[in-house]
Coordinates of C-alpha atoms in Angstrom, one line a residue:
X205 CA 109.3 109.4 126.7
X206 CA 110.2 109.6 123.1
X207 CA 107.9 106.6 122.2
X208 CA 105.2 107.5 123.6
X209 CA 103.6 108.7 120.8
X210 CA 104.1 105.5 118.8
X211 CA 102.9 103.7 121.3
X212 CA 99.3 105.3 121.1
X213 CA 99.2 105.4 117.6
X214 CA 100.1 101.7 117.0
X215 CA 97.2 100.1 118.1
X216 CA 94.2 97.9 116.4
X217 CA 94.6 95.5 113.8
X218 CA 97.8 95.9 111.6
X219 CA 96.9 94.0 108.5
X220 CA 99.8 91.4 107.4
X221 CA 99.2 91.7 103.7
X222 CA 100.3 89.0 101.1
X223 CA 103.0 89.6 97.9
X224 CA 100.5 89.0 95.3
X225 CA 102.1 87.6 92.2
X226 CA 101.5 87.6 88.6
X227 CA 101.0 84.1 86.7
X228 CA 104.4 84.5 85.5
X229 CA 105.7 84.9 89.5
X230 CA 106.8 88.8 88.8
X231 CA 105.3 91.2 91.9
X232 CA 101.9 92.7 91.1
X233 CA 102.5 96.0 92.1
X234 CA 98.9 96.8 91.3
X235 CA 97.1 94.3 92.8
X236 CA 98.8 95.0 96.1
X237 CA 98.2 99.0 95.5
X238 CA 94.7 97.4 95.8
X239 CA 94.5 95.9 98.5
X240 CA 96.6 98.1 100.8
X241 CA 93.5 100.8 99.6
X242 CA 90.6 98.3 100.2
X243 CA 92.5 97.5 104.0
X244 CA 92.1 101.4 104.8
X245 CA 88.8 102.1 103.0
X246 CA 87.7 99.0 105.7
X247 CA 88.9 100.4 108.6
X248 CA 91.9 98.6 109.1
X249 CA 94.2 100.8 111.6
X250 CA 98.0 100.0 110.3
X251 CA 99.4 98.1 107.2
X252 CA 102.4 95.6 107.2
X253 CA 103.9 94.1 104.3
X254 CA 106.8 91.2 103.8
X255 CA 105.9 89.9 106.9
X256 CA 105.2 85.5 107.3
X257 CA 101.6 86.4 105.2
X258 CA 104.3 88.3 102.7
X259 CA 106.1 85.6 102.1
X260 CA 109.4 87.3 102.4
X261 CA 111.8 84.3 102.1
X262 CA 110.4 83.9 98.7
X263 CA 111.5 87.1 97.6
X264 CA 115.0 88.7 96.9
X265 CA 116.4 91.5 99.4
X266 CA 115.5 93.6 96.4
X267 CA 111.9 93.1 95.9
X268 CA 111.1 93.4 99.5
X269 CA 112.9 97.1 99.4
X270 CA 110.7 97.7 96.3
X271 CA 107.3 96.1 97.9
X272 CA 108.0 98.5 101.2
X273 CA 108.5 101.6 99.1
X274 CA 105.5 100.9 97.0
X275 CA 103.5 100.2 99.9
X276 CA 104.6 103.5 101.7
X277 CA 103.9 105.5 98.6
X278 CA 100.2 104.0 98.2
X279 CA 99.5 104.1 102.1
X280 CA 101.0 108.0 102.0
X281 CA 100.5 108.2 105.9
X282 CA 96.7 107.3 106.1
X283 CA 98.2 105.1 108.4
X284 CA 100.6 103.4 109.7
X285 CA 103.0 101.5 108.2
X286 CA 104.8 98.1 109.7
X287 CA 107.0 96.6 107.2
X288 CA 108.8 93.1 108.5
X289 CA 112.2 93.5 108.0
X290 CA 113.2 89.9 109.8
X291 CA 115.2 87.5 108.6
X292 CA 117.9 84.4 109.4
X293 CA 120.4 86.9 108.2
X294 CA 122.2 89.7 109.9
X295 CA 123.1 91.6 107.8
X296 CA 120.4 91.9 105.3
X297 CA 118.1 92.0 108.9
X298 CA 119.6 95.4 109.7
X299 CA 119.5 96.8 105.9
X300 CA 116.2 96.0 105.5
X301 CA 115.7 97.9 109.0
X302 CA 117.6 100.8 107.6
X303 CA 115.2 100.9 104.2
X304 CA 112.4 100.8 106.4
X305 CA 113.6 103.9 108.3
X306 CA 114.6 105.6 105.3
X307 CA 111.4 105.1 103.4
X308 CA 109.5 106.3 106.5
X309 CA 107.9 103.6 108.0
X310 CA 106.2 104.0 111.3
X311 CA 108.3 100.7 113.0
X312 CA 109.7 97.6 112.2
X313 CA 108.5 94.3 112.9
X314 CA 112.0 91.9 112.8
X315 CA 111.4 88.3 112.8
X316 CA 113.4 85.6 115.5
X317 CA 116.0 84.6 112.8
X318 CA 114.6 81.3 111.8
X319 CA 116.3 78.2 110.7
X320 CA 119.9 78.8 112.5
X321 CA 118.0 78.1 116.2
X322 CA 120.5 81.3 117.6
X323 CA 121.1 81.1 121.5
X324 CA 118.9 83.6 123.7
X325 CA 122.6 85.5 124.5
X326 CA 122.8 85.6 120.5
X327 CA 119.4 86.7 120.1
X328 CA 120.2 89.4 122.4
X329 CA 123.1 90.3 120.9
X330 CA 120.8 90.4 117.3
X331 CA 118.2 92.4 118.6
X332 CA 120.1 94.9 119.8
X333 CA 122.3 95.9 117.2
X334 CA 119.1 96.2 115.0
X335 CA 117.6 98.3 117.2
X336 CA 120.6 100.3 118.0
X337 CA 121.1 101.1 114.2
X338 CA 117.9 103.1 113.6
X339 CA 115.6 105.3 115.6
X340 CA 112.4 104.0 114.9
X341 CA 110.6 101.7 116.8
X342 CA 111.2 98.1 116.7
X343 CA 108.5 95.6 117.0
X344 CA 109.8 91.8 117.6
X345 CA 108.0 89.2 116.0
X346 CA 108.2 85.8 118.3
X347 CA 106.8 82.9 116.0
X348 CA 108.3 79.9 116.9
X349 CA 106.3 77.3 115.2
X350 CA 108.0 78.7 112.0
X351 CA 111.6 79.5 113.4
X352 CA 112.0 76.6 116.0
X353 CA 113.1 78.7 118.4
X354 CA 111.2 81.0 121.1
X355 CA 112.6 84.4 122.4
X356 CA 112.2 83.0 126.1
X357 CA 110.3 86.4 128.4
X358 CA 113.7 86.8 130.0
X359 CA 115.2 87.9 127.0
X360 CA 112.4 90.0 125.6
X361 CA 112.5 91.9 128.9
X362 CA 116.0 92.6 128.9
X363 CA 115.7 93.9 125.7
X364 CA 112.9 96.2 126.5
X365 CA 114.8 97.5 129.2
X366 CA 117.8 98.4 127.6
X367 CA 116.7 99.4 123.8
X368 CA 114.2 102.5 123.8
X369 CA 112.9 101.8 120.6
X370 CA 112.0 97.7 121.6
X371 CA 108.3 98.9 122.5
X372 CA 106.8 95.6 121.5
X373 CA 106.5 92.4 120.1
X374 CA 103.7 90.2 118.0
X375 CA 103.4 87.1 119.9
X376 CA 102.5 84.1 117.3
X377 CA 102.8 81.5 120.7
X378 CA 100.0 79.1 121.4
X379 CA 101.5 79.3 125.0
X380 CA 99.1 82.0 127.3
X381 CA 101.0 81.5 129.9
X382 CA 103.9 83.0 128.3
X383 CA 101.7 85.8 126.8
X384 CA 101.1 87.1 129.9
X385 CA 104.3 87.0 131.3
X386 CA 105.3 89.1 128.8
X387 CA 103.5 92.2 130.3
X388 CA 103.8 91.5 133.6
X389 CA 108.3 91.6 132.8
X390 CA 107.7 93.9 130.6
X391 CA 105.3 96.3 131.8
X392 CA 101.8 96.9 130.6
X393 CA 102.8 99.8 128.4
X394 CA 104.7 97.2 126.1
X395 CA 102.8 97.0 123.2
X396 CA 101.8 93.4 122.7
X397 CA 100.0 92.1 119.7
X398 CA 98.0 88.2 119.2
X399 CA 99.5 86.5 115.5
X400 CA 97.4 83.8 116.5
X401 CA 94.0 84.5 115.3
X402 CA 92.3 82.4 118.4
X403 CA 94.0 84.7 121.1
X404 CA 93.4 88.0 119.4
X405 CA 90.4 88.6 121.5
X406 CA 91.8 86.7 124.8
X407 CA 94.9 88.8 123.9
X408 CA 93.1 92.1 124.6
X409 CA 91.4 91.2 127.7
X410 CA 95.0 90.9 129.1
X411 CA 95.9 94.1 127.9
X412 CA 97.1 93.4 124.7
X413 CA 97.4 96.7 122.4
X414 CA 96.5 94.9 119.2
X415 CA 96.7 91.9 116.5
X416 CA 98.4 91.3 113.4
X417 CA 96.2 88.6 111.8
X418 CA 96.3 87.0 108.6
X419 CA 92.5 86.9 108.6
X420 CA 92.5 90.5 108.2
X421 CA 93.4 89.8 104.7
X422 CA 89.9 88.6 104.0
X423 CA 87.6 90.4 106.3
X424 CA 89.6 93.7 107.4
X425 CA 86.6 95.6 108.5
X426 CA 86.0 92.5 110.9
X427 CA 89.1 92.0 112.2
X428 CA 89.8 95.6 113.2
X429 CA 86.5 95.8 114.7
X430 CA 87.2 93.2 117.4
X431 CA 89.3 96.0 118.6
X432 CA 87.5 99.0 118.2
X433 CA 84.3 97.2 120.3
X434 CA 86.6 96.3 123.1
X435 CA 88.4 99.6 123.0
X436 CA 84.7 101.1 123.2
X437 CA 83.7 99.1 125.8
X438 CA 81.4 96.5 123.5
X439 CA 82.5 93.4 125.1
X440 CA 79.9 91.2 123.9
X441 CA 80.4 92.5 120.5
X442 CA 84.1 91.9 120.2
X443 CA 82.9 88.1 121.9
X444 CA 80.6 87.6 119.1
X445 CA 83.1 88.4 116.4
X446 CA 85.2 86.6 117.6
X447 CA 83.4 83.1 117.2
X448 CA 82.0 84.4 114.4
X449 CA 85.5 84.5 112.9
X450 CA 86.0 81.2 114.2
X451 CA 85.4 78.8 111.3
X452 CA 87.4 81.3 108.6
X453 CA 90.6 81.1 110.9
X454 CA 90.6 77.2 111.4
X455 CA 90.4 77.0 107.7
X456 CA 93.2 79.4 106.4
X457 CA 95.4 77.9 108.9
X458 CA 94.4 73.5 107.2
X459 CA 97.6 74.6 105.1
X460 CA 100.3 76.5 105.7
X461 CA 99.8 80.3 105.7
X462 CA 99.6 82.4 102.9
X463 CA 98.5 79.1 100.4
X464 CA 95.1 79.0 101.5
X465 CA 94.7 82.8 102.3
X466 CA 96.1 83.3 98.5
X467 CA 93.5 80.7 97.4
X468 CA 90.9 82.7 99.2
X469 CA 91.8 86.1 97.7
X470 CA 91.8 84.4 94.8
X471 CA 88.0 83.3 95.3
X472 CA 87.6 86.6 95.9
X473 CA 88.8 88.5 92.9
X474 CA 91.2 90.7 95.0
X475 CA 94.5 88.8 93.7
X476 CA 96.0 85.8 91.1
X477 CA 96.4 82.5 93.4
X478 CA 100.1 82.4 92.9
X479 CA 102.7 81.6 95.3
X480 CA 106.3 80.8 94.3
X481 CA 107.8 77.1 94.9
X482 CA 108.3 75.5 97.2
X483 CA 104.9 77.2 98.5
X484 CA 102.2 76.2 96.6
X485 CA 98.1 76.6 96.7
X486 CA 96.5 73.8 98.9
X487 CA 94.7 70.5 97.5
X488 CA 91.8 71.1 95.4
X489 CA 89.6 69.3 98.2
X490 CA 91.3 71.6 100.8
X491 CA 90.1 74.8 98.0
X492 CA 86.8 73.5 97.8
X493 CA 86.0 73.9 101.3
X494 CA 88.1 76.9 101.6
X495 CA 85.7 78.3 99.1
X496 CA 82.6 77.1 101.3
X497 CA 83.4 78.7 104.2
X498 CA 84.6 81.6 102.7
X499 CA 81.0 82.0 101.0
X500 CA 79.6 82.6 104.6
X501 CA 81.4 85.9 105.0
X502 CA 82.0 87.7 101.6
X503 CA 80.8 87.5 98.3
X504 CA 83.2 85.7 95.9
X505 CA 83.9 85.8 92.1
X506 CA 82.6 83.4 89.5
X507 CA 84.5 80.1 89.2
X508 CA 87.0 80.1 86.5
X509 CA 85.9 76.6 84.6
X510 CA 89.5 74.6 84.5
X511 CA 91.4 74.2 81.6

């Protein structure tokens, strides 16, 4: 099969990194050069960029082109590389597709369009033209807390079985029962990944091949190990993790994702807290307990006094 190969190699946690932004709101290109280093160095297994953690609806079509080839060049095929290409629009959905082919990207992971609430027959329709424009492998991202609508199993399966390239999807559904009925229409060998940070565990015991977790943004070396103990056979480790991992996902998720995961880095020293309107960094009461979790699992930088 000719995606057999991806299939094996896209496995583990794929680190959703965030745009981080200069205090003026201009990309910065180095800070993110910086993190996609620190995410390998920690033993995160695949990078994605300008996905929901990306904030991609807060940049132009150019800047997400110019974040995917900058994060190509820096990752240089350590790993591999997932851009998100998604979005409400056609169009600019199967450009961005094309970029990511022709920068060399190892898939794509395209977004339900969100906001228009398409049909399943349209979403069908969508899918497949995207994935019939390019050769590589196509990853759908199913997130319908933020898009209102859900691509029903039905749907997904049809897809699979007709595009060669559809080898998976990231399932951000709080509904298990759909979860699993995506493998079992599917077929086991459909690459399924958790983007809720809760299931990433239950996901694998299911035979899920992955996550893609916004919580790898602060403790990558964490995250990715939840896989490689259950891939090793380490059950009880991957348990402990995650509950251990536990109180840092229920607080970057008290706001809506990236602000407090942007306010964390920012704690951390890895990146400027900025996130461009109408996104914005949490309460300073949500921040202070943000910053007393987040003491529990990695050292942090000295508080800036307030001007």
């Amino acid at each position: 099969m000719k995606y057999e190969a991806a299939k094996r190699k896209l496995r583990g946690s794929i680190a959703p990194v965030v745009t981080p932004f200069n205090e003026s709101g201009s990309i910065d290109f180095d800070a993110l050069e910086n993190l996609i280093n620190w995410h390998i160095e920690s033993g995160t297994h695949a990078i994605s960029v300008t996905g929901t953690t990306g904030e991609p609806s807060s940049l132009t079509t150019e800047e997400r082109v110019k974040v995917m080839e900058h994060s190509a060049k820096v990752i240089n095929q350590r790993v591999p590389f997932v851009p998100g290409t998604g979005s409400t629009n056609h169009e600019e959905t199967l450009y961005l597709t094309k970029k990511a082919e022709e920068i060399g990207a190892d898939a794509a992971l395209v977004i339900v369009p969100y906001y228009n609430k398409p049909s399943q027959h349209a979403l069908y329709k969508h899918f497949k033209a995207v994935a019939d424009s390019v050769s590589i492998p196509i990853i759908i991202y199913n997130i319908p807390g933020r898009t209102a609508t859900n691509l029903e199993v039905k749907t997904l399966a049809k897809l699979n079985a007709d595009c060669e390239n559809i080898i998976g999807v990231k399932e951000s559904n709080k509904d298990f029962e759909h979860i699993n009925r995506v493998l079992l229409n599917c077929g086991r060998d459909f690459l399924l990944y958790s983007g809720i940070e809760l299931l990433c565990y239950p996901m694998l015991a299911i035979g899920g091949a992955g996550h893609i977790s916004a919580t790898a943004n602060i403790t990558p070396g964490k995250v990715a190990e939840i896989y490689d103990a259950w891939a090793e056979g380490d059950v009880k480790r991957a348990q402990d993790l995650h509950y251990e991992l536990m109180p840092l996902n229920d607080v970057l998720f008290k706001d809506t994702n990236p602000a407090p995961l942007k306010a964390a880095l920012g704690m951390m020293g890895k990146i400027k807290p900025v996130l461009r309107l109408p996104m914005d960094l949490p309460s300073q009461e949500l921040q202070n307990e943000i910053r007393e979790v987040l003491s529990s699992y990695v050292e942090l930088a000295p508080e800036v006094p307030a001007k």
